[in-house]
Amino acid sequence: MASGANENKVICGKANNLEDSDSDSDLLKSVFDSGYADSEAGPSFEFDKAALADILGTSREDNQSELIGTSEERKAIFKEQLEQLEESSRIDKEKDRLRLEEEQEVTKQEEIRQKRRRRVLDEPAPGDQSVEVRIRHPRMGVLKRRFHVRSSVQAVYDWAGSVSATPLYFQLCKYPNTVIYPSDEISQACNEILNVVSRGQPVPLSVEEDSVTINDGQKLYIDIDMDDTIPDALHIGLSDTPPQMLLEDDEPMTEEEAIALTHYNVLNKKRQEELTKYLKTNIVEIDKDHIVEEILKLCKDTSLLQNYLEIECGLTATGDGVLREMLTSFWEKFLMRNGEGSREIPLPLGPSIARETYEILGRIYHHGFMLTGSFPVTISRASIHYALFDCVKDECLEESFLNTLPAKQRETLSAALSSKSAASFPDKIVCDILEDYGNMRWPSQENICSIVKDVAVHELVAKPAMALQQFRSGMGEFWKDVPPQEIDAVYKLSQPTSRRVKAALRGNPLTKKEESVLRWLKLFIDECGDKMLRRFLVFCTASDSLAPDKTIQVRFESMPSAAIRPKAQTCFRILILPTNFCGYAAFQANMDISLTYRDAWEMKDY
């Protein structure tokens, strides 16, 4: 190329015509140098700053809008996926729960079936008196089995419930739909095929009893609706005719007892009306070894006292007998642990009993009466009169105080109160008796009534006055319309005496030996003291009082020589006596030992 020729080059966006030169000075000049003349620059590009800002702003807004829209869509998608995941997890958990419940239900059904199977009695040996019962089972078809002639239908229920785990609860029915209850005689079940009809709850033990519940050994508290199809003895009116227990024995009903029975029936009718407000049944499990603490804790919850109550205590069944036994045991242990008395005990006092405990005791008193038709007649009648009516008659004070004394002291003081001769008045003995109650006056025929009244007022009314007020507040509004005569009727007809207990016995001896055993039983009852008589009632009925409309069924059984002892089914109020005694002395000794050692009692509630 010639040295004089020109060449076009583009440097940093600037078009220049440069001469070919060996000098690099121009190359060393900065394009930003002020000395770099404008004239030396190439063609310039001019921009509208406002337009440029508008373009940039619009682009930024569009981009921001697009980003925001994308973020919201992502959140929505994420939320939807999360909801789907939660729903899937919920469905899986529900399936697991249903599967677990199904497995638990199957296990429960099998456990109950095994418990029933263990209660099934052996078939009678060939030649023994027996009857054949046939059932039509929904899963097993028609089945038949022989039972002892003296069995109850309960034995059939146990057998029918043992052949299959389902149905869990059922009733045995004759055609077309007549229910045969567990307490019925076996003869009721042997004339035709009985249908096994499934039901949602256990069948009642009898028309006269509350329902029985098989204990599953797991649930501590269950709240179930009341089944309107279950007949309830508490809603069945009492007949105006005096019960047979007051008519059949050697002594007929007295006029005083007839009047008391009328008042008792009126009170029981009020109770039945109050029970119509009870719509549910609460089932709770109680530890018998800590009965006082457990029931006091349970009855802190006032809502429980608006419903029926069934108590489980680790047995294979629960029923009315268990409820009676628990209430009786509670009052017996609480009163004897904290108070003193014989037939009647004043409301206990002491620093170990909190003030609110008395209100809870009032609730237990009320609820126990609602459910069983009886209240603890071991609590001083004078104290109850004062709690309900704010006053106590002298006659009530005197009788109630006498009932707090041991039998011998009661007999002595009663004779002193009715003494007609100053010469025969036992002043020294009476003085010793009353000294324990802080009496400082010397008793005489003239002042003995006054002294006894003052002591009774102090012991039964003044000392426990504050506790009785709290007790009354726990009893509720039901008792506002109950007059003293109705309270007295319960005490008069329910406190156990030898005559009343003997009159309550119902037996059907078939042999001379059975007749002898029934006669020995009545003789034994005649010879019982107050304490042993109450033990006998608790053993037979799970209660230490005897309602005037209840009886005790006596049955007989030949037992192995190593296991001769009385047995009882408390829910049915059934006493089973051995027949293989050689005489009354052996019978009495066996009854004494059996009733004294309560841990050896063989009591069932099914």
XYZ file of C-alpha atoms in Angstrom:
606
model
C 0.000 0.000 0.000
C 1.300 3.574 -0.803
C 2.269 5.739 2.090
C 0.072 8.626 1.015
C -3.074 6.689 0.732
C -5.929 7.306 3.241
C -7.656 4.508 5.182
C -11.146 4.469 6.921
C -11.175 3.045 10.489
C -13.823 2.885 13.202
C -12.519 3.567 16.674
C -14.853 3.591 19.728
C -17.872 4.464 17.671
C -16.131 7.354 15.946
C -15.328 7.383 12.217
C -11.957 9.064 11.465
C -9.731 9.690 8.490
C -6.308 9.181 9.824
C -3.094 9.753 8.109
C -0.551 7.072 8.141
C 1.884 8.225 10.792
C 4.403 6.728 13.069
C 3.232 8.974 15.967
C 1.096 7.391 18.570
C 0.254 10.581 20.445
C -3.260 10.700 19.150
C -3.860 7.205 20.252
C -2.911 8.109 23.775
C -5.567 10.808 24.071
C -8.618 9.998 26.178
C -11.950 10.236 24.534
C -13.172 11.888 27.706
C -10.453 14.479 27.697
C -11.742 18.016 27.470
C -9.078 18.748 24.981
C -10.673 16.358 22.675
C -12.461 18.872 20.516
C -16.022 18.533 19.607
C -15.023 19.048 16.094
C -12.992 15.956 16.262
C -15.979 13.868 17.356
C -18.058 11.969 14.889
C -21.736 12.444 14.402
C -23.625 12.615 17.824
C -26.915 10.949 18.774
C -29.447 13.116 20.672
C -32.226 11.450 22.912
C -35.464 12.848 24.446
C -34.905 12.292 28.165
C -38.610 12.514 29.053
C -39.539 9.942 26.454
C -36.757 7.684 27.603
C -37.960 7.893 31.218
C -41.497 7.125 30.118
C -40.361 4.076 28.197
C -38.288 2.789 31.081
C -41.085 3.417 33.591
C -43.692 1.617 31.516
C -41.399 -1.357 31.040
C -40.680 -1.543 34.748
C -44.397 -1.433 35.664
C -45.252 -4.096 33.078
C -42.477 -6.314 34.363
C -43.469 -5.770 37.982
C -47.106 -6.607 37.174
C -46.029 -9.752 35.432
C -43.888 -10.797 38.435
C -46.676 -10.125 40.915
C -49.139 -12.127 38.884
C -46.730 -15.029 38.742
C -46.204 -14.929 42.543
C -49.938 -15.002 43.302
C -50.443 -17.860 40.903
C -47.644 -19.748 42.583
C -49.166 -19.128 46.024
C -52.531 -20.349 44.798
C -51.001 -23.472 43.314
C -48.994 -24.084 46.483
C -52.084 -23.593 48.656
C -54.087 -25.966 46.483
C -51.366 -28.585 46.647
C -51.092 -28.159 50.415
C -54.858 -28.587 50.822
C -54.769 -31.696 48.665
C -51.918 -33.066 50.766
C -53.779 -32.329 54.010
C -56.969 -33.884 52.645
C -55.058 -36.975 51.584
C -53.439 -37.159 55.014
C -56.824 -36.713 56.700
C -58.343 -39.486 54.611
C -55.432 -41.790 55.454
C -55.765 -41.001 59.155
C -59.521 -41.594 59.010
C -58.939 -44.949 57.340
C -56.394 -45.824 60.015
C -58.808 -44.733 62.751
C -61.674 -46.761 61.306
C -59.425 -49.788 60.914
C -58.192 -49.427 64.488
C -61.740 -49.016 65.801
C -62.828 -52.058 63.853
C -59.949 -54.079 65.276
C -60.726 -52.829 68.793
C -64.414 -53.638 68.332
C -63.586 -57.156 67.195
C -61.257 -57.564 70.175
C -63.901 -56.210 72.524
C -66.551 -58.523 71.128
C -64.277 -61.535 71.508
C -63.341 -60.575 75.090
C -67.003 -60.269 76.030
C -67.778 -63.565 74.321
C -65.040 -65.256 76.343
C -66.356 -63.726 79.574
C -69.804 -65.038 78.767
C -68.361 -68.432 77.864
C -66.645 -68.650 81.258
C -70.010 -68.047 82.933
C -71.792 -70.781 81.013
C -72.820 -73.525 83.406
C -72.138 -77.145 82.638
C -75.030 -79.063 81.198
C -76.915 -81.136 83.775
C -75.755 -84.700 84.146
C -77.967 -87.436 82.751
C -80.789 -88.090 85.167
C -80.733 -84.574 86.676
C -83.827 -82.442 86.401
C -83.383 -80.300 83.303
C -85.178 -78.464 80.510
C -84.192 -78.021 76.861
C -83.971 -74.538 75.403
C -83.786 -73.775 71.684
C -82.696 -70.479 70.135
C -82.581 -69.159 66.582
C -79.264 -67.334 66.228
C -78.822 -64.878 63.299
C -75.383 -66.338 62.463
C -75.413 -69.861 63.901
C -78.946 -70.939 63.060
C -81.086 -73.022 65.430
C -79.213 -74.261 68.505
C -80.379 -76.221 71.529
C -79.013 -76.990 74.978
C -80.145 -78.424 78.318
C -80.217 -76.345 81.526
C -80.889 -77.153 85.139
C -84.553 -76.811 86.059
C -83.732 -74.153 88.672
C -81.617 -72.000 86.385
C -82.726 -68.538 85.381
C -82.857 -67.259 81.816
C -79.556 -65.489 82.581
C -77.877 -68.845 81.954
C -79.449 -68.905 78.483
C -78.217 -65.374 77.784
C -74.688 -66.380 78.785
C -74.799 -69.401 76.519
C -76.364 -67.536 73.575
C -73.763 -64.781 73.902
C -70.899 -67.281 73.993
C -71.563 -69.065 70.698
C -70.634 -66.026 68.595
C -69.055 -62.607 69.134
C -71.933 -60.966 67.287
C -74.428 -59.630 67.968
C -72.693 -58.024 70.935
C -75.946 -57.061 72.653
C -79.182 -58.895 72.084
C -82.453 -59.958 73.625
C -84.264 -63.279 73.598
C -87.808 -62.998 72.292
C -90.786 -65.252 71.981
C -93.088 -64.898 69.023
C -94.126 -62.302 68.020
C -91.857 -59.976 70.032
C -92.151 -60.800 73.735
C -88.857 -60.222 75.537
C -87.670 -62.914 77.955
C -85.609 -61.231 80.685
C -82.519 -62.736 82.372
C -84.246 -62.823 85.742
C -87.154 -64.940 84.454
C -87.443 -68.574 85.398
C -86.056 -71.071 82.891
C -89.558 -72.456 82.377
C -90.377 -69.269 80.460
C -87.836 -70.203 77.793
C -88.409 -73.874 77.118
C -91.745 -74.019 75.303
C -90.730 -72.593 71.919
C -87.744 -71.387 69.908
C -86.400 -68.063 71.164
C -85.199 -65.536 68.612
C -81.870 -63.811 69.256
C -82.642 -60.192 68.327
C -79.773 -57.704 68.066
C -80.030 -54.425 69.978
C -77.800 -51.413 70.543
C -77.561 -51.715 74.324
C -77.614 -54.536 76.873
C -80.994 -55.999 77.655
C -82.432 -55.066 81.087
C -81.919 -57.723 83.716
C -85.624 -57.699 84.398
C -88.621 -55.433 84.304
C -87.725 -54.519 87.882
C -84.067 -53.715 87.296
C -81.919 -51.276 85.405
C -79.844 -52.394 82.444
C -76.737 -54.528 82.767
C -73.538 -53.556 80.969
C -70.711 -55.944 80.188
C -67.464 -54.300 81.220
C -64.967 -54.032 78.379
C -62.179 -53.261 80.836
C -61.017 -50.208 78.905
C -63.433 -47.291 79.000
C -63.467 -45.232 82.170
C -66.288 -42.938 81.132
C -68.946 -43.484 78.530
C -71.864 -41.200 77.780
C -74.735 -42.976 76.061
C -78.257 -41.956 75.198
C -81.138 -43.446 77.104
C -82.839 -46.214 75.156
C -86.545 -45.528 75.312
C -87.307 -49.168 74.522
C -85.757 -50.356 77.784
C -88.418 -50.707 80.450
C -87.345 -48.981 83.643
C -88.609 -50.105 87.020
C -88.044 -46.566 88.312
C -90.849 -45.407 86.019
C -93.269 -48.144 87.000
C -95.893 -46.997 89.465
C -96.264 -48.747 92.787
C -99.472 -50.465 93.694
C -101.620 -48.976 96.421
C -101.925 -52.473 97.858
C -99.473 -53.051 100.725
C -96.545 -55.254 99.619
C -96.550 -58.880 100.623
C -93.391 -58.490 102.704
C -95.477 -56.702 105.321
C -98.374 -59.114 105.128
C -97.097 -62.677 104.895
C -95.101 -63.210 108.062
C -96.402 -63.991 111.527
C -97.276 -60.365 112.293
C -99.694 -58.441 110.037
C -99.046 -54.864 108.971
C -99.738 -52.366 111.724
C -101.800 -49.243 111.194
C -98.676 -47.152 111.681
C -96.868 -49.107 108.975
C -99.812 -48.733 106.598
C -99.754 -44.950 107.047
C -95.987 -44.902 106.541
C -96.357 -46.945 103.361
C -98.799 -44.389 101.978
C -96.276 -41.596 102.575
C -93.522 -43.723 101.088
C -95.522 -44.271 97.895
C -96.158 -40.525 97.561
C -92.440 -39.800 97.883
C -91.596 -42.543 95.402
C -94.060 -41.088 92.907
C -92.313 -37.705 93.184
C -89.027 -39.464 92.567
C -90.386 -41.143 89.440
C -91.566 -37.804 88.086
C -88.139 -36.283 88.731
C -86.487 -39.162 86.902
C -88.307 -38.263 83.685
C -85.793 -35.408 83.387
C -82.910 -37.894 83.223
C -82.165 -38.482 79.545
C -78.763 -40.163 79.532
C -76.815 -42.833 81.361
C -73.283 -42.191 82.567
C -71.072 -45.245 83.061
C -68.036 -44.789 85.288
C -65.428 -47.139 86.683
C -64.756 -47.043 90.418
C -61.844 -48.469 92.394
C -63.457 -50.273 95.329
C -60.300 -49.970 97.407
C -60.608 -46.171 97.331
C -64.385 -45.913 97.208
C -64.745 -42.791 99.390
C -62.188 -40.718 97.505
C -63.403 -41.950 94.110
C -67.073 -41.106 94.628
C -66.334 -37.742 96.259
C -64.179 -36.871 93.256
C -66.799 -38.135 90.821
C -69.618 -36.078 92.343
C -67.718 -32.815 92.120
C -69.016 -32.785 88.553
C -72.613 -31.624 89.001
C -73.513 -32.494 85.396
C -73.208 -36.205 86.194
C -76.018 -35.874 88.702
C -78.559 -34.983 86.032
C -78.371 -38.435 84.450
C -78.628 -42.100 85.302
C -75.476 -43.619 86.690
C -74.018 -47.087 86.277
C -70.853 -48.067 88.095
C -68.240 -50.561 86.999
C -65.729 -51.889 89.484
C -63.666 -54.430 87.599
C -66.355 -57.123 87.542
C -67.627 -58.911 84.470
C -70.856 -56.920 84.617
C -72.474 -53.906 86.068
C -76.035 -53.310 87.066
C -78.333 -52.015 89.751
C -76.704 -54.247 92.357
C -73.253 -52.777 91.763
C -74.631 -49.248 92.109
C -76.321 -50.148 95.400
C -73.201 -51.857 96.662
C -70.968 -48.885 95.838
C -73.313 -46.376 97.495
C -73.722 -48.574 100.569
C -69.975 -49.106 100.827
C -69.326 -45.381 100.407
C -71.656 -44.323 103.220
C -70.555 -47.141 105.498
C -66.858 -46.304 105.126
C -67.296 -42.539 105.245
C -69.549 -42.554 108.315
C -67.601 -45.184 110.245
C -64.256 -43.588 109.361
C -65.277 -40.155 110.602
C -68.265 -40.628 112.921
C -69.617 -42.722 115.775
C -72.942 -44.404 116.209
C -74.888 -47.649 116.073
C -78.149 -47.712 114.117
C -77.787 -44.021 113.291
C -74.690 -41.835 113.020
C -74.544 -38.024 113.197
C -72.979 -36.267 110.246
C -69.224 -36.569 110.913
C -67.144 -33.484 111.715
C -63.429 -32.924 111.811
C -60.538 -30.899 110.435
C -59.851 -33.545 107.795
C -63.225 -32.895 106.141
C -63.282 -29.807 103.932
C -66.350 -27.584 104.001
C -67.202 -28.232 100.354
C -67.207 -31.976 101.072
C -70.562 -31.642 102.850
C -72.153 -30.147 99.751
C -70.844 -33.085 97.711
C -72.293 -35.451 100.346
C -75.672 -33.787 99.836
C -75.447 -34.455 96.100
C -74.591 -38.114 96.691
C -77.485 -38.424 99.149
C -79.944 -36.954 96.633
C -78.662 -38.817 93.576
C -78.539 -42.108 95.424
C -82.186 -41.742 96.395
C -83.155 -40.832 92.826
C -81.504 -43.940 91.397
C -82.252 -46.553 94.067
C -85.359 -45.281 95.874
C -83.582 -45.225 99.222
C -81.180 -43.036 101.132
C -78.764 -44.022 103.928
C -80.965 -44.467 106.983
C -77.777 -44.751 109.029
C -77.502 -40.934 108.927
C -79.221 -39.453 111.971
C -82.886 -38.788 111.227
C -82.872 -35.757 113.536
C -79.969 -34.264 111.577
C -81.799 -34.753 108.288
C -84.936 -33.142 109.765
C -82.929 -30.115 110.815
C -81.226 -29.848 107.410
C -84.533 -30.000 105.515
C -87.033 -28.352 107.861
C -84.923 -26.192 110.246
C -86.620 -27.794 113.234
C -86.792 -31.175 114.967
C -89.570 -32.520 117.200
C -88.669 -33.798 120.654
C -89.823 -37.315 119.798
C -87.533 -37.412 116.768
C -84.600 -36.060 118.797
C -85.036 -38.681 121.504
C -85.426 -41.662 119.165
C -82.586 -40.564 116.925
C -80.222 -40.107 119.867
C -81.125 -43.526 121.273
C -80.318 -45.070 117.880
C -76.793 -43.662 118.045
C -76.094 -45.694 121.191
C -74.859 -49.298 121.353
C -77.613 -51.843 121.923
C -77.039 -52.287 125.661
C -76.830 -48.542 126.388
C -79.864 -47.935 124.195
C -81.841 -50.492 126.130
C -80.789 -48.986 129.488
C -81.519 -45.364 128.557
C -84.820 -46.288 126.937
C -85.888 -48.021 130.155
C -84.845 -44.961 132.152
C -86.932 -42.642 129.943
C -90.016 -44.790 130.490
C -89.334 -45.463 134.189
C -92.305 -44.881 136.502
C -90.479 -45.419 139.782
C -87.706 -43.275 141.209
C -86.517 -46.209 143.287
C -85.780 -48.330 140.215
C -84.290 -45.488 138.165
C -80.721 -46.497 137.063
C -79.186 -43.072 137.747
C -75.593 -44.239 138.108
C -75.593 -46.185 134.824
C -77.372 -43.369 133.002
C -74.865 -40.870 134.391
C -72.000 -42.967 133.009
C -73.660 -43.146 129.588
C -74.319 -39.397 129.320
C -70.938 -38.388 130.720
C -69.366 -39.202 127.352
C -71.507 -36.427 125.857
C -70.423 -33.722 128.316
C -73.473 -33.893 130.560
C -72.764 -32.442 134.034
C -76.214 -32.874 135.604
C -77.128 -35.832 137.772
C -79.951 -37.706 136.034
C -83.205 -38.483 137.787
C -86.684 -39.588 136.873
C -87.798 -35.945 136.803
C -85.085 -34.475 134.563
C -84.007 -37.378 132.344
C -86.192 -36.315 129.388
C -84.810 -32.783 129.555
C -81.216 -34.019 129.774
C -81.602 -36.394 126.839
C -83.216 -33.657 124.753
C -80.391 -31.203 125.494
C -77.728 -33.793 124.707
C -79.534 -34.766 121.497
C -79.838 -31.144 120.348
C -76.149 -30.578 121.005
C -74.930 -33.761 119.305
C -77.339 -34.019 116.381
C -78.181 -30.375 115.586
C -75.927 -27.716 117.168
C -72.527 -29.321 116.541
C -73.122 -30.235 112.902
C -75.282 -27.141 112.097
C -72.843 -25.560 109.632
C -72.118 -28.887 107.971
C -75.852 -29.599 107.670
C -76.398 -26.269 105.900
C -73.780 -27.216 103.309
C -75.265 -30.707 103.099
C -78.702 -29.234 102.376
C -77.372 -26.978 99.620
C -76.047 -30.048 97.805
C -79.383 -31.881 98.006
C -81.025 -29.580 95.466
C -84.551 -28.269 94.976
C -86.371 -31.606 94.891
C -86.587 -31.781 98.682
C -88.429 -28.474 99.123
C -91.750 -30.249 98.548
C -90.980 -33.256 100.771
C -92.686 -33.105 104.202
C -91.289 -34.721 107.388
C -93.797 -37.592 107.205
C -92.288 -38.861 103.954
C -88.748 -38.795 105.365
C -89.952 -40.644 108.459
C -91.682 -43.242 106.260
C -88.381 -44.193 104.595
C -86.673 -44.557 107.990
C -89.531 -46.575 109.440
C -89.937 -48.981 106.529
C -86.304 -49.281 105.393
C -84.388 -49.698 108.644
C -83.754 -53.445 108.950
C -85.414 -55.445 111.675
C -85.611 -59.205 112.023
C -89.335 -59.187 111.300
C -89.036 -57.128 108.111
C -86.132 -59.159 106.774
C -87.918 -62.464 107.404
C -91.060 -61.104 105.751
C -89.025 -60.179 102.660
C -87.841 -63.771 102.119
C -89.332 -65.665 99.188
C -88.494 -69.356 98.937
C -90.004 -72.388 97.257
C -88.490 -75.436 98.976
C -89.123 -78.678 97.119
C -87.687 -81.125 99.639
C -87.676 -81.598 103.400
C -84.020 -80.582 103.496
C -84.744 -77.326 101.728
C -87.602 -76.634 104.130
C -85.199 -77.144 107.026
C -82.619 -74.762 105.537
C -85.260 -72.066 105.040
C -86.426 -72.517 108.648
C -82.808 -72.283 109.877
C -82.341 -69.092 107.892
C -85.279 -67.443 109.652
C -83.965 -68.602 113.018
C -80.551 -67.180 112.190
C -82.122 -63.813 111.273
C -84.010 -63.768 114.585
C -80.724 -64.137 116.449
C -78.822 -61.519 114.430
C -77.806 -58.265 116.073
C -78.049 -54.935 114.255
C -74.587 -55.189 112.730
C -74.946 -58.766 111.488
C -78.437 -58.056 110.142
C -77.085 -55.193 108.043
C -74.273 -57.423 106.794
C -76.823 -60.037 105.780
C -78.803 -57.450 103.814
C -75.699 -56.114 102.093
C -74.710 -59.650 101.162
C -78.123 -60.430 99.652
C -79.134 -57.066 98.186
C -75.964 -54.877 98.160
C -77.779 -52.436 100.449
C -77.994 -52.132 104.230
C -81.581 -50.939 104.037
C -84.629 -52.821 102.822
C -87.110 -51.020 100.593
C -90.701 -52.008 101.408
C -91.417 -53.030 97.814
C -88.446 -55.408 97.458
C -88.026 -59.066 98.338
C -85.178 -61.572 98.685
C -85.466 -64.720 96.594
C -84.058 -67.802 98.369
C -82.745 -70.672 96.271
C -81.133 -73.931 97.286
C -78.138 -75.802 95.948
C -76.123 -78.849 96.903
C -72.490 -77.727 97.007
C -69.155 -79.556 97.167
C -68.047 -80.145 100.746
C -64.964 -77.935 100.251
C -67.059 -75.004 98.999
C -70.097 -74.903 101.264
C -71.016 -71.241 101.699
C -73.895 -68.905 100.833
C -73.853 -67.086 97.505
C -75.790 -64.095 96.256
C -76.837 -62.376 93.048
C -77.262 -58.844 94.284
C -78.912 -57.356 91.214
C -81.722 -59.904 91.421
C -81.650 -59.952 95.243
C -81.169 -63.713 95.159
C -79.675 -65.686 98.057
C -78.366 -69.188 97.253
C -77.997 -71.468 100.272
C -76.248 -74.842 100.545
C -78.487 -77.732 101.477
C -75.822 -80.135 102.758
C -75.817 -79.113 106.446
C -76.330 -81.672 109.171
C -78.153 -79.256 111.477
C -78.743 -75.658 112.590
C -75.459 -75.382 114.502
C -73.468 -76.093 111.338
C -75.677 -73.721 109.359
C -75.246 -70.914 111.911
C -71.473 -71.339 112.110
C -71.174 -71.281 108.320
C -73.323 -68.130 108.042
C -71.409 -66.374 110.837
C -68.053 -67.010 109.197
C -69.302 -66.195 105.700
C -70.860 -62.872 106.694
C -68.016 -61.796 108.985
C -65.235 -62.063 106.402
C -66.412 -59.841 103.579
C -63.387 -60.514 101.402
C -64.629 -64.079 100.975
C -68.120 -63.071 99.871
C -69.220 -64.632 96.609
C -71.509 -62.046 95.107
C -72.506 -61.660 91.484
C -74.449 -58.972 89.666
C -75.505 -60.870 86.597
